[in-house]
XYZ file of C-alpha atoms in Angstrom:
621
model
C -18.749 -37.299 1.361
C -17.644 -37.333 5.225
C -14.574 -35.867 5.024
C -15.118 -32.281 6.524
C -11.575 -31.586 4.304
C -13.282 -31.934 1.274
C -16.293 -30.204 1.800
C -14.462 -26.918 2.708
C -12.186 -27.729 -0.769
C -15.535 -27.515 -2.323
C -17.115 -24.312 -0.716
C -13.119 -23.101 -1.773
C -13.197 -23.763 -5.374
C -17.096 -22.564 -5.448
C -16.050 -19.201 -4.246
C -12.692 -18.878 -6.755
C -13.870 -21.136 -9.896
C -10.055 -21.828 -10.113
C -7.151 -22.873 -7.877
C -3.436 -24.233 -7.967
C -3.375 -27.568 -7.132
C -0.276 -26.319 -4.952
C -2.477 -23.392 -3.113
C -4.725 -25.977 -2.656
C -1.949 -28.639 -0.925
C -0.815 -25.974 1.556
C -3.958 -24.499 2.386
C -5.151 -27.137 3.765
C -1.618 -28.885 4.767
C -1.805 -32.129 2.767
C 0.122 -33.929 0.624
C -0.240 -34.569 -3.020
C -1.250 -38.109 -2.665
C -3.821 -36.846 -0.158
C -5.080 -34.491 -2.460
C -5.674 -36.942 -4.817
C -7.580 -39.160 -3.192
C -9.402 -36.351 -2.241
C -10.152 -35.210 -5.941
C -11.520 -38.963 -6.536
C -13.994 -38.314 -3.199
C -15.282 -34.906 -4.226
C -16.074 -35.950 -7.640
C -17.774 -38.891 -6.800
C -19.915 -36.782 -4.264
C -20.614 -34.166 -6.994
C -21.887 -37.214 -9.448
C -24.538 -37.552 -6.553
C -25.692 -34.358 -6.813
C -26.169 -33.429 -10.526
C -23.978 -32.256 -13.248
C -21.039 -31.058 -11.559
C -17.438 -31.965 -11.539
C -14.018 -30.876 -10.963
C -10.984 -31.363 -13.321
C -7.229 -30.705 -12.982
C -5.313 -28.979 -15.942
C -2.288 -27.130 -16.001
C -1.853 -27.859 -12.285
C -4.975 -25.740 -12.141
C -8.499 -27.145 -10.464
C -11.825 -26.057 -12.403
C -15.246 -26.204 -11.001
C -17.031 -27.504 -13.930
C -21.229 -26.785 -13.313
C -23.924 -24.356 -11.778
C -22.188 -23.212 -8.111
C -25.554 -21.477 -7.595
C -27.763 -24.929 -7.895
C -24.799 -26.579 -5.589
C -25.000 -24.299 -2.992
C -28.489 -24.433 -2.681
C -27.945 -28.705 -2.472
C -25.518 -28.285 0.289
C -27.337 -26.103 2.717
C -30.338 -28.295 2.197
C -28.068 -31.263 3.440
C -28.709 -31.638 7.685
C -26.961 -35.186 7.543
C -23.403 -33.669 7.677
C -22.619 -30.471 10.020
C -19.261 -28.516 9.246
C -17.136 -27.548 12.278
C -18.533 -24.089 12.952
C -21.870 -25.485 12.770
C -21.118 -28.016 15.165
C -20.185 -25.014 17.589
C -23.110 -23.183 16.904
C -25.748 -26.274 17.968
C -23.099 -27.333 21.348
C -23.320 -23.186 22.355
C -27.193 -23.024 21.816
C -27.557 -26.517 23.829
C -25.570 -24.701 26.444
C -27.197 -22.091 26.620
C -30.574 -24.145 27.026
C -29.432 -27.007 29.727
C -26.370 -25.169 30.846
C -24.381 -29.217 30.656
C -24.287 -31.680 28.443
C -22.630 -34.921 28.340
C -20.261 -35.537 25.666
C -21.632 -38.926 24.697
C -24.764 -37.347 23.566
C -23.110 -34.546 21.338
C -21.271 -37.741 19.612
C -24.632 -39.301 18.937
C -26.226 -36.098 17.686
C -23.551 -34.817 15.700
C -22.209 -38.104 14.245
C -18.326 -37.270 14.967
C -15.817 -39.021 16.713
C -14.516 -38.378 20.215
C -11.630 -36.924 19.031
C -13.196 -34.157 16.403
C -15.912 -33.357 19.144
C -12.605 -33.169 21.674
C -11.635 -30.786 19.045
C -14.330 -28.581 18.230
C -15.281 -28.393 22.556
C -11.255 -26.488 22.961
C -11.901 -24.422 20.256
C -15.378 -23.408 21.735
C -13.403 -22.666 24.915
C -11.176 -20.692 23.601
C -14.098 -18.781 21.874
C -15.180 -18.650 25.715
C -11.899 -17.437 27.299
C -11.914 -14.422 24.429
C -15.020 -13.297 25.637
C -14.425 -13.755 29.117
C -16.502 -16.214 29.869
C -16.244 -19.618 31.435
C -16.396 -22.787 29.487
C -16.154 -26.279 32.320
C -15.044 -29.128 30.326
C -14.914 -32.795 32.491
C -14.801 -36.618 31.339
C -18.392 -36.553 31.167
C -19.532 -33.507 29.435
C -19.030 -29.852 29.339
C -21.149 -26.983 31.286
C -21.999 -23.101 31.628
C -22.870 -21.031 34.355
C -25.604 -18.704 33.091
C -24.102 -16.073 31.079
C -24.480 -12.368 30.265
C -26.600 -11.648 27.259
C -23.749 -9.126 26.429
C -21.057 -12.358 26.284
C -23.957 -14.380 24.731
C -23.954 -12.269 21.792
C -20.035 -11.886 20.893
C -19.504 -15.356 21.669
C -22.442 -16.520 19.029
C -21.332 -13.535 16.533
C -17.473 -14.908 16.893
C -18.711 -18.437 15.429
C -20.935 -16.945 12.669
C -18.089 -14.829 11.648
C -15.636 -17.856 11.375
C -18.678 -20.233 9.387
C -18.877 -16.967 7.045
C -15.288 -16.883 6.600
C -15.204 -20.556 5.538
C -18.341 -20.203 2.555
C -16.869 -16.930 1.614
C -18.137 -13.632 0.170
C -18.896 -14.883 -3.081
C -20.870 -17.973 -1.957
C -22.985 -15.251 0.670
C -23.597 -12.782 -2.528
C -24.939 -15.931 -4.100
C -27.195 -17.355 -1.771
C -28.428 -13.868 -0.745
C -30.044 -14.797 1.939
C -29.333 -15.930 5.573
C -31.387 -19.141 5.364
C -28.988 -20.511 2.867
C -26.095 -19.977 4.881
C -26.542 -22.529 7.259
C -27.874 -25.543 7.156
C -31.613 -26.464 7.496
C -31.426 -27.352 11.265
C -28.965 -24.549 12.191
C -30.772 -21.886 10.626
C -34.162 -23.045 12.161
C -32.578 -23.033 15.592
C -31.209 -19.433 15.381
C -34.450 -18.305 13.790
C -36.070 -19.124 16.691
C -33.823 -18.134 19.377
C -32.726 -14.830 17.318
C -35.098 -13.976 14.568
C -32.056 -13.883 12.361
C -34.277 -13.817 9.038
C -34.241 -10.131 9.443
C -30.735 -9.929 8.849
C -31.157 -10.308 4.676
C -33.106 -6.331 5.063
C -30.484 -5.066 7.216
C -27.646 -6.405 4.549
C -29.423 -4.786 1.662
C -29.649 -1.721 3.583
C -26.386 -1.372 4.910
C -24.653 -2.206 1.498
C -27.128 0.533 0.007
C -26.012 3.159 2.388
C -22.114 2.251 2.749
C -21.998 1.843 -1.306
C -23.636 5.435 -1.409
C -21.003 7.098 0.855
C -18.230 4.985 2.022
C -15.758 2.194 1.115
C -16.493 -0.939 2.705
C -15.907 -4.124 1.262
C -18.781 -6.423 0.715
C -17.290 -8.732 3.567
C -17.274 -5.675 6.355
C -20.862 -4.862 5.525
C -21.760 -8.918 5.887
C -20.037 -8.646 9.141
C -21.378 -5.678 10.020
C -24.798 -6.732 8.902
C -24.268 -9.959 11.264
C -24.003 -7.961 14.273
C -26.367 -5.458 14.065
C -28.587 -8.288 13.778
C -27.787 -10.172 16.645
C -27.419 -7.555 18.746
C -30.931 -6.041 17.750
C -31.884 -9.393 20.487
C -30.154 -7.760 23.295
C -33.107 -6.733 25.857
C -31.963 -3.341 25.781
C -32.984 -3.296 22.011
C -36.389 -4.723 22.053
C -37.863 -1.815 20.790
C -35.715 -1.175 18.483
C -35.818 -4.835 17.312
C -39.934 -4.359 17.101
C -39.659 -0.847 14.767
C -36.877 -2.270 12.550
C -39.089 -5.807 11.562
C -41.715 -3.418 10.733
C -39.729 -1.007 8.953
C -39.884 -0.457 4.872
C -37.298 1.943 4.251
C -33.438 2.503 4.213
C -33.508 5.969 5.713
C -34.805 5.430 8.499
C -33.285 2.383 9.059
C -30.287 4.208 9.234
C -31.125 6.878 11.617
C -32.572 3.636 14.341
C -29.498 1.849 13.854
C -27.675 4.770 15.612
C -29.625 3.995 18.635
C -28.391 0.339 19.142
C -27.226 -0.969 22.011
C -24.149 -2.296 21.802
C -20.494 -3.360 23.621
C -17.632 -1.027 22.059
C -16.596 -3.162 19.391
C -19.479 -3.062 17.627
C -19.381 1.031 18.069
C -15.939 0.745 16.458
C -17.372 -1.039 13.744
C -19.672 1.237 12.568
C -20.021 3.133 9.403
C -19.474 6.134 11.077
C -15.662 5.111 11.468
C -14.756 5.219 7.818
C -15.739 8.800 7.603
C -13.046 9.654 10.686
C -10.581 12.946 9.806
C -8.070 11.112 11.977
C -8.437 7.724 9.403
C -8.472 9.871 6.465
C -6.100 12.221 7.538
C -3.500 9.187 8.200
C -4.207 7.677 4.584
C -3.326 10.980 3.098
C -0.317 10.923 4.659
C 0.513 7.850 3.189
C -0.572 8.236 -0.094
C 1.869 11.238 -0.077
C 4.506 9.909 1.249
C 4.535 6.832 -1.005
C 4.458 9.250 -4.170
C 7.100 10.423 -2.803
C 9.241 7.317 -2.459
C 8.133 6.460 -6.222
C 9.250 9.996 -7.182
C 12.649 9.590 -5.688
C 13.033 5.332 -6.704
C 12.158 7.079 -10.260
C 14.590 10.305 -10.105
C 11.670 12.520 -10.139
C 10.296 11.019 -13.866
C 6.748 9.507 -12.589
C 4.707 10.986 -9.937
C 1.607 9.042 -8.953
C -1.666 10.690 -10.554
C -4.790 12.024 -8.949
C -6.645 9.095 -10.150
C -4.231 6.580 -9.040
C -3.968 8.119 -5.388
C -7.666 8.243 -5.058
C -7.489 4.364 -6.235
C -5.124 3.898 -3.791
C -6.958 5.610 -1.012
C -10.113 3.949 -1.494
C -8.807 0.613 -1.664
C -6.673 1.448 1.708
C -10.276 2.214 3.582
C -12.096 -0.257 2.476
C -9.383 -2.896 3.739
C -7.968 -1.893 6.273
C -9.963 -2.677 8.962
C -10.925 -5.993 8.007
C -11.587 -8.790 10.235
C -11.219 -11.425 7.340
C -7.830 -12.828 5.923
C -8.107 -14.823 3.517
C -5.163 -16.945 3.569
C -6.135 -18.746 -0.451
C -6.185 -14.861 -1.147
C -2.781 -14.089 -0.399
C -1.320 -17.378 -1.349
C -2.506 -17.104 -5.255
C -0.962 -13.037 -4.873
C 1.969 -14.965 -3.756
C 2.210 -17.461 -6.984
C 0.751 -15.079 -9.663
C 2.690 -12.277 -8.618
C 5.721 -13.613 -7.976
C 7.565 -13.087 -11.212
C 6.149 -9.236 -11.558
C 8.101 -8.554 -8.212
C 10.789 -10.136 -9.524
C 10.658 -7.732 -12.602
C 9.934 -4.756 -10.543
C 11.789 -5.513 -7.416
C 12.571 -2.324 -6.393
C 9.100 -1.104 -7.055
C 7.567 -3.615 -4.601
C 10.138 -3.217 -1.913
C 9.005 0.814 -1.933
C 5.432 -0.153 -1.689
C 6.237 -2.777 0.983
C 8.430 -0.103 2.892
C 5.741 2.440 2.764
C 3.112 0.120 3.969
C 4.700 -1.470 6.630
C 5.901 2.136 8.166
C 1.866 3.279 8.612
C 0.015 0.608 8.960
C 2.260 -2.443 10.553
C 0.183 -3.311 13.008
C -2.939 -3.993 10.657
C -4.383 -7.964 10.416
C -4.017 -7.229 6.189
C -1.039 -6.005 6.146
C 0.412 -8.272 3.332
C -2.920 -8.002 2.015
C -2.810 -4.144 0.971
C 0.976 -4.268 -0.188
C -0.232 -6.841 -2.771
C -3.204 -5.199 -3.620
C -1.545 -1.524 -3.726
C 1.713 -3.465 -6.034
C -1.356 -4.796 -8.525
C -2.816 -0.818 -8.398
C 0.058 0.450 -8.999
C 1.348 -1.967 -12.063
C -2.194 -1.403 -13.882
C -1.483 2.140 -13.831
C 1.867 2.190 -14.898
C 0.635 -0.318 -18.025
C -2.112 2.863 -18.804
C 1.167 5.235 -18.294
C 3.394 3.423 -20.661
C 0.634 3.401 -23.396
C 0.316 6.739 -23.474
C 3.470 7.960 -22.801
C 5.022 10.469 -25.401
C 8.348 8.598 -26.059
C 10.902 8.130 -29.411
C 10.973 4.828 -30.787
C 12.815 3.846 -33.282
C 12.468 0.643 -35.461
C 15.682 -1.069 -36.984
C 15.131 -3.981 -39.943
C 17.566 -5.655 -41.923
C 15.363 -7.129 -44.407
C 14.929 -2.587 -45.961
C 12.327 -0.437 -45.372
C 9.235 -2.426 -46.130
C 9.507 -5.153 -42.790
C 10.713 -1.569 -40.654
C 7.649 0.078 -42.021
C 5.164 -2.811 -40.832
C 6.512 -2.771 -37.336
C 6.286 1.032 -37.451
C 2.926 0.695 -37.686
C 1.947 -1.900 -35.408
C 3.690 -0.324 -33.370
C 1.713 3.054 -33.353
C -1.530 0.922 -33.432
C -0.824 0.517 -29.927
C 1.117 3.532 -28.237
C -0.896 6.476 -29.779
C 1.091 9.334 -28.278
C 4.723 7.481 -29.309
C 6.566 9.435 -32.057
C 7.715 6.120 -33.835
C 10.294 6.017 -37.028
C 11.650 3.384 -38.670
C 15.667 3.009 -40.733
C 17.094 0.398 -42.275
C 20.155 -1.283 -40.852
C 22.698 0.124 -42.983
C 21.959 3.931 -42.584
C 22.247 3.054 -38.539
C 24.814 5.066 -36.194
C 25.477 6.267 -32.494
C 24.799 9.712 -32.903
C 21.256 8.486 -34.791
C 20.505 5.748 -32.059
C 21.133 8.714 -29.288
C 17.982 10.213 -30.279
C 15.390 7.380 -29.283
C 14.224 6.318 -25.821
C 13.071 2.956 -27.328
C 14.907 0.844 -30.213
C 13.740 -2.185 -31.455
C 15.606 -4.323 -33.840
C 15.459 -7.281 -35.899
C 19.043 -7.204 -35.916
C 21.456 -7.356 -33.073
C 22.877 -3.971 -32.699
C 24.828 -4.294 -29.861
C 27.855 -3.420 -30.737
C 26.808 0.682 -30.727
C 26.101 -0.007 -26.702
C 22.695 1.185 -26.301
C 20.935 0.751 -23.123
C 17.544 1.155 -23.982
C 17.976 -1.173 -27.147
C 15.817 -4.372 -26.998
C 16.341 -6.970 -29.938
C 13.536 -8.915 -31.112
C 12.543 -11.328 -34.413
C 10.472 -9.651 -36.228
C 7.961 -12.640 -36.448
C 7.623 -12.532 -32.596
C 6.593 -8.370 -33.034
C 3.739 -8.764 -34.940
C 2.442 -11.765 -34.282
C 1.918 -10.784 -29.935
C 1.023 -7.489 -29.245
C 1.026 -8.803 -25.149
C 4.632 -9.641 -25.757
C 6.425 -6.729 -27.433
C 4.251 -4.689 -24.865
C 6.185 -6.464 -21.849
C 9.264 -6.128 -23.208
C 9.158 -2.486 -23.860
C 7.586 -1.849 -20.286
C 10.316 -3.684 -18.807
C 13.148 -1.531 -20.729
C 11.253 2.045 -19.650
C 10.787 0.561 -16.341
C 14.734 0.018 -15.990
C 15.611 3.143 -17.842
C 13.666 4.968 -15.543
C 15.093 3.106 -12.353
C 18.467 4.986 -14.117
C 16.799 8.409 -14.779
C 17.411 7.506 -18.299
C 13.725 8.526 -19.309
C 13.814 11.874 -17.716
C 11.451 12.952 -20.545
C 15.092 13.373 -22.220
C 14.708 16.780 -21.135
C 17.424 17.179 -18.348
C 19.881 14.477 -17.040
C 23.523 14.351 -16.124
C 25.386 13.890 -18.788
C 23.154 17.329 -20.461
C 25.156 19.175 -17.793
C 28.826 20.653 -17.949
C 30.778 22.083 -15.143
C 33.893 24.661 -14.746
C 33.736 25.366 -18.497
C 35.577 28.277 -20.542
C 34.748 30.328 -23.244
C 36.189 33.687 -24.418
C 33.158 35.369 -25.337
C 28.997 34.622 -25.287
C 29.038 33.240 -29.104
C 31.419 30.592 -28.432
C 29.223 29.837 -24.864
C 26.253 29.880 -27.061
C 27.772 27.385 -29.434
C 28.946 25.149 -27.042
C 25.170 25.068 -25.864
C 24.269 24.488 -29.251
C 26.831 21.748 -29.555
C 25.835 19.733 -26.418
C 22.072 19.546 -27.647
C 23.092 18.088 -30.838
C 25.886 15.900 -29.336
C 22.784 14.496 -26.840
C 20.342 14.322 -29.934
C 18.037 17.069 -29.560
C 19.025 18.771 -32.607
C 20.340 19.373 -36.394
C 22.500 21.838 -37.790
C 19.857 23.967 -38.410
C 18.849 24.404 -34.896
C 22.272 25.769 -33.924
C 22.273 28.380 -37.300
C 18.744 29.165 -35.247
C 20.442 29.619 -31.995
C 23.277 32.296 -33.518
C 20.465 34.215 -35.656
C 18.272 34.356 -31.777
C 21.002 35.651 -30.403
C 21.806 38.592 -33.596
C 18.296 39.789 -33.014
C 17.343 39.554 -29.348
C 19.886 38.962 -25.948
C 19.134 36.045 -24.203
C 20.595 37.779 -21.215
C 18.079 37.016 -18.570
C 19.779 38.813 -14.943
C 21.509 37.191 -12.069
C 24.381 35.519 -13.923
C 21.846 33.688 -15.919
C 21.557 33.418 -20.154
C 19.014 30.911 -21.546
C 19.558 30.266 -25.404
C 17.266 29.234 -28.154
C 15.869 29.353 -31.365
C 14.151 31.469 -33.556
C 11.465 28.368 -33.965
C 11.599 24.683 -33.884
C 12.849 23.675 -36.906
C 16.091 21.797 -36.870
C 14.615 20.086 -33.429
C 14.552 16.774 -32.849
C 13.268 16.097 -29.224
C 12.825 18.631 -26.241
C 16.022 19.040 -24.463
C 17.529 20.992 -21.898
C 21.501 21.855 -21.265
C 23.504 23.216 -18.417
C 26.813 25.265 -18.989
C 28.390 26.341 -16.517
C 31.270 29.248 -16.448
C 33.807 29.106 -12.916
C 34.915 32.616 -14.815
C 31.857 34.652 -15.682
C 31.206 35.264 -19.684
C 31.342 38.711 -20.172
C 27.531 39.776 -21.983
C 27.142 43.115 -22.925
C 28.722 44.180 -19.651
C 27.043 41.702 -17.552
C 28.679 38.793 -15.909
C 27.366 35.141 -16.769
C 28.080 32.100 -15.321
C 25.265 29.785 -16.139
C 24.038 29.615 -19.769
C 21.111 27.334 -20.198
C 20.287 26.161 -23.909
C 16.829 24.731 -24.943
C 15.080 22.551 -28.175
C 11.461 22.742 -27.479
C 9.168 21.314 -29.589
C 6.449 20.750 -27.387
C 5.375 22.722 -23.747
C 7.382 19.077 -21.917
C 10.376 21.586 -21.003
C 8.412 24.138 -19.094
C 7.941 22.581 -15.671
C 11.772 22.389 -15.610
C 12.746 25.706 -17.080
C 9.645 27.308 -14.560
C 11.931 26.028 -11.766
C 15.338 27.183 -13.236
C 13.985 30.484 -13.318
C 12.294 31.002 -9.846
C 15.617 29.215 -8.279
C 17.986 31.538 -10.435
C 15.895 34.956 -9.144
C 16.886 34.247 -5.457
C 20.723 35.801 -5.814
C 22.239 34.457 -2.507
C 21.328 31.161 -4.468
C 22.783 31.536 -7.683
C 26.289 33.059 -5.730
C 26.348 30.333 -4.117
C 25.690 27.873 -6.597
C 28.445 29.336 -8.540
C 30.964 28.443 -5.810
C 29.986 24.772 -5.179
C 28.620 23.532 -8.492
C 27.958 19.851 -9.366
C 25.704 17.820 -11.966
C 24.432 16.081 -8.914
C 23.385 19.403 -7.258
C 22.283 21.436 -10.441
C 20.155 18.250 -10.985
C 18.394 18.152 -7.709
C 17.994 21.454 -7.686
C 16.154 21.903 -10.986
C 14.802 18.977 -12.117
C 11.038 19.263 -11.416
């Protein structure tokens, strides 16, 4: 197999098992009659080699064989230099005889004028980056003697772009330096470089970053890379001598600090994760993206501990990476194309927030998928175990409602989940539920959150009736629909009357049941609270309840309020505040009632310029 194409498809499907024939096609900018040509070439070259193949399904391409037992084959292989390669034996040539004619690098590399035209203008260009100076004639190409500094970025630069082409998986692999290259290659820069000693320095670097920072496996490869050509600078030779002799990690470590080095390098080392400024700036983002989910979610989901700290890690162990892998993002493109779709608005908050801190980072796209996938996973984990009211609907009686019942609660274990047949169904019943599935189409009662499914299709794909109902909380929360059904707008009244603090209490009692919190035995509760102990709580404020829970449905929370003041026991009240609690889900929102209700100038103020919008800011936690 010649074609250079189809020997970096190869080392592409080694290091991801699987591809899209499509990711494939634009990867590498052919068509899909060159691609197929090219699947005929591959596979004959693989039937060469041993028992390996590829095979297309589903528009999918499968490595079929051992990719460790290939890779070893291919580095062994000197007849058939990739591009980078190429680079690396024209630069140490250079470097050598300071000119050589062109018609000799066509005889020793076996290429065409035009692919060693090629790779010579993308040497320069290595050259010009470095600031040094490449002379390219008719005849041949030539170097002035160069700077052992320039030497060493310029060589480092073409490793870095070979590495990027096998991949991190293929390195892990091989796991060691000598199979990265081919035979000739690596012989050449073990002689010049002593680049063998690079396999200790990656095991020691990845044991110290793994122990105290994150670093992708990729960084500390690169990382690894320079340290060890830049242990050959002559202002290292010492420290190149004590290193090859050296046996442990720690002191590795504390020698490394010494290196000589340009500035890049400097930047690049371990010590830079562990900058205040770095940390300091992902902080700041993981806040303020909590705080854009907060607000896309009307305050119902904050991002967790774990999550952030997720979030965090991933952010500084990416973002300073030198590699973008351009398969990488194209397969986040396909795969997770129809989850942005779903949760568009999600995405376009995580896209915001990441473009507003770090725009000017090489991974930018990179992170905003990776954060959108972080993010999804956990909300999956939060819908599992969210405490939500679902209520299951069958036509067929009790029996088929019963089943889904309880496959149901096989898989949501903190879901309060009840089950009525079809005939005993009404509004005021369906009000009570955050979730209802139904065998039966319902829609005539014009519930939101109501998602109609066969009952066959329920129990037979737990995956399924899972998406669905993720979907529906994602969109009712999008609505502040799910706000724990606690407090929301419609729970709120303004500019109400009432002749006396019984008939405000009942309408409290009144609005709970109307929004589904509570039976009629709740509101005899309320009355009988109210006989025994005042609810009176100062500052224009009353906050009844029940003498327990029973006669509670779900936790709620209502908002009354008076523009004239409700005369209670000779204290004026303009805000009466009823609660069903049946759980401790209330408190974070009544804790922030009351410290907002003991500043006066506050409440006075409130009482002028009232609004569902404003009471809802203002005390929804």
């Amino acid at each position: 197999m010649k074609k250079e194409r189809q020997l970096r498809i190869l080392y592409t499907l080694l290091s991801y098992k699987k591809l899209n024939v499509d990711v494939i096609t634009k990867a590498y900018d052919i068509s899909r009659k060159t691609w197929e040509r090219d699947f005929e070439d591959i596979n004959l070259f693989l039937s060469k080699k041993g028992q390996f193949r590829i095979i297309e399904k589903n528009n999918s391409i499968h490595f079929i064989g051992s990719d460790i037992n290939l890779l070893e084959q291919l580095q062994l292989d000197d007849s058939f230099l990739l591009k980078e390669e190429r680079l690396i034996y024209i630069f140490m040539i250079l470097l050598r005889d300071l000119h050589i004619a062109k018609s000799q690098l066509i005889d020793d590399l076996d290429v065409s004028m035009k692919i060693l035209e090629n790779d010579i203008n993308e040497l320069r260009n290595i050259f010009i980056q470095n600031e040094a100076n490449l002379s390219i004639d008719s005849r041949g190409i030539k170097i002035s003697n160069i700077q052992k500094d320039k030497e060493i970025k310029i060589l480092i630069d073409i490793i870095i772009k070979h590495l990027s082409l096998k991949q991190v998986y293929s390195i892990l692999k091989l796991n060691s330096i000598e199979k990265l290259f081919s035979s000739y290659i690596y012989k050449s820069l073990e002689k010049k470089y002593n680049i063998s000693i690079y396999n200790k320095i990656f095991i020691w670097t990845l044991e110290h970053a793994s122990n105290q920072y994150n670093i992708s496996n990729y960084e500390i490869i690169i990382l690894s890379i320079k340290i060890t050509l830049w242990l050959n600078h002559p202002n290292n030779k010492e420290l190149m001598i004590a290193i090859v002799s050296l046996n442990n990690q720690r002191d590795f470590y504390e020698l490394v600090k010494k290196i000589y080095c340009t500035e890049k390098l400097k930047l690049f080392t371990i010590n830079h994760y562990s900058n205040n400024n770095f940390n300091e700036e992902i902080d700041l983002f993981t806040e303020y993206l909590n705080k854009q989910i907060k607000k896309l979610f009307k305050s119902n989901i904050n991002l967790n501990k774990d999550i952030q700290k997720r979030i965090k890690d991933h952010i500084k162990s990416n973002l300073d990476s030198t590699n973008i892998d351009e398969i990488i993002l194209a397969e986040y493109n396909r795969n997770l194309s129809q989850y942005i779709n779903t949760y568009t608005e999600l995405w376009k908050v995580i896209k915001d927030c990441v473009a507003k801190f770090f725009n000017d980072s090489k991974v930018l796209k990179l992170i905003q998928y990776e954060i959108f996938i972080h993010i999804l996973v956990w909300f999956d984990t939060y819908i599992y175990e969210l405490e939500i009211n679902i209520l299951t609907i069958c036509i067929g009686g009790m029996g088929q409602s019963a089943m889904i019942k309880n496959h149901l609660a096989s898989m949501y274990r903190n879901a309060k989940i009840e089950n009525i047949a079809f005939s005993n169904i009404n509004k005021q019943v369906l009000k009570r539920y955050d979730i209802i599935i139904s065998a039966v189409d319902i829609s005539e009662f014009k519930i939101e959150n109501f998602i109609l499914m066969p009952l066959i299709l329920i129990l037979k794909s737990k995956n399924e009736i899972h998406k669905v109902i993720t979907e529906t909380i994602y969109k009712n929360l999008l609505g502040g629909k799910m706000q724990n059904q606690i407090l929301k707008k419609e729970n709120i009244l303004i500019n109400q009357k009432a002749k006396d603090k019984n008939e405000a209490i009942l309408q409290c009692a009144n609005l709970l049941k109307s929004q589904g919190y509570i039976e009629d035995e709740y509101i005899n509760s309320m009355i009988e609270r109210e006989k025994k102990f005042s609810v009176y709580i100062g500052n224009y404020l009353a906050i009844p309840h029940g003498l327990d829970q029973k006669g509670v449905i779900k936790d709620g929370i209502v908002v009354i309020h008076y523009k004239e003041p409700i005369d209670y026991d000779s204290n004026p009240v303009n805000f009466f505040i009823g609660i069903a609690a049946k759980s401790n889900n209330h408190m974070d929102i009544l804790s922030n009632i009351a410290e907002k209700m003991m500043e006066l100038d506050f409440v006075e103020e409130l009482i002028k310029n009232p609004s569902e919008e404003r009471i809802l800011e203002e005390f929804n936690f």
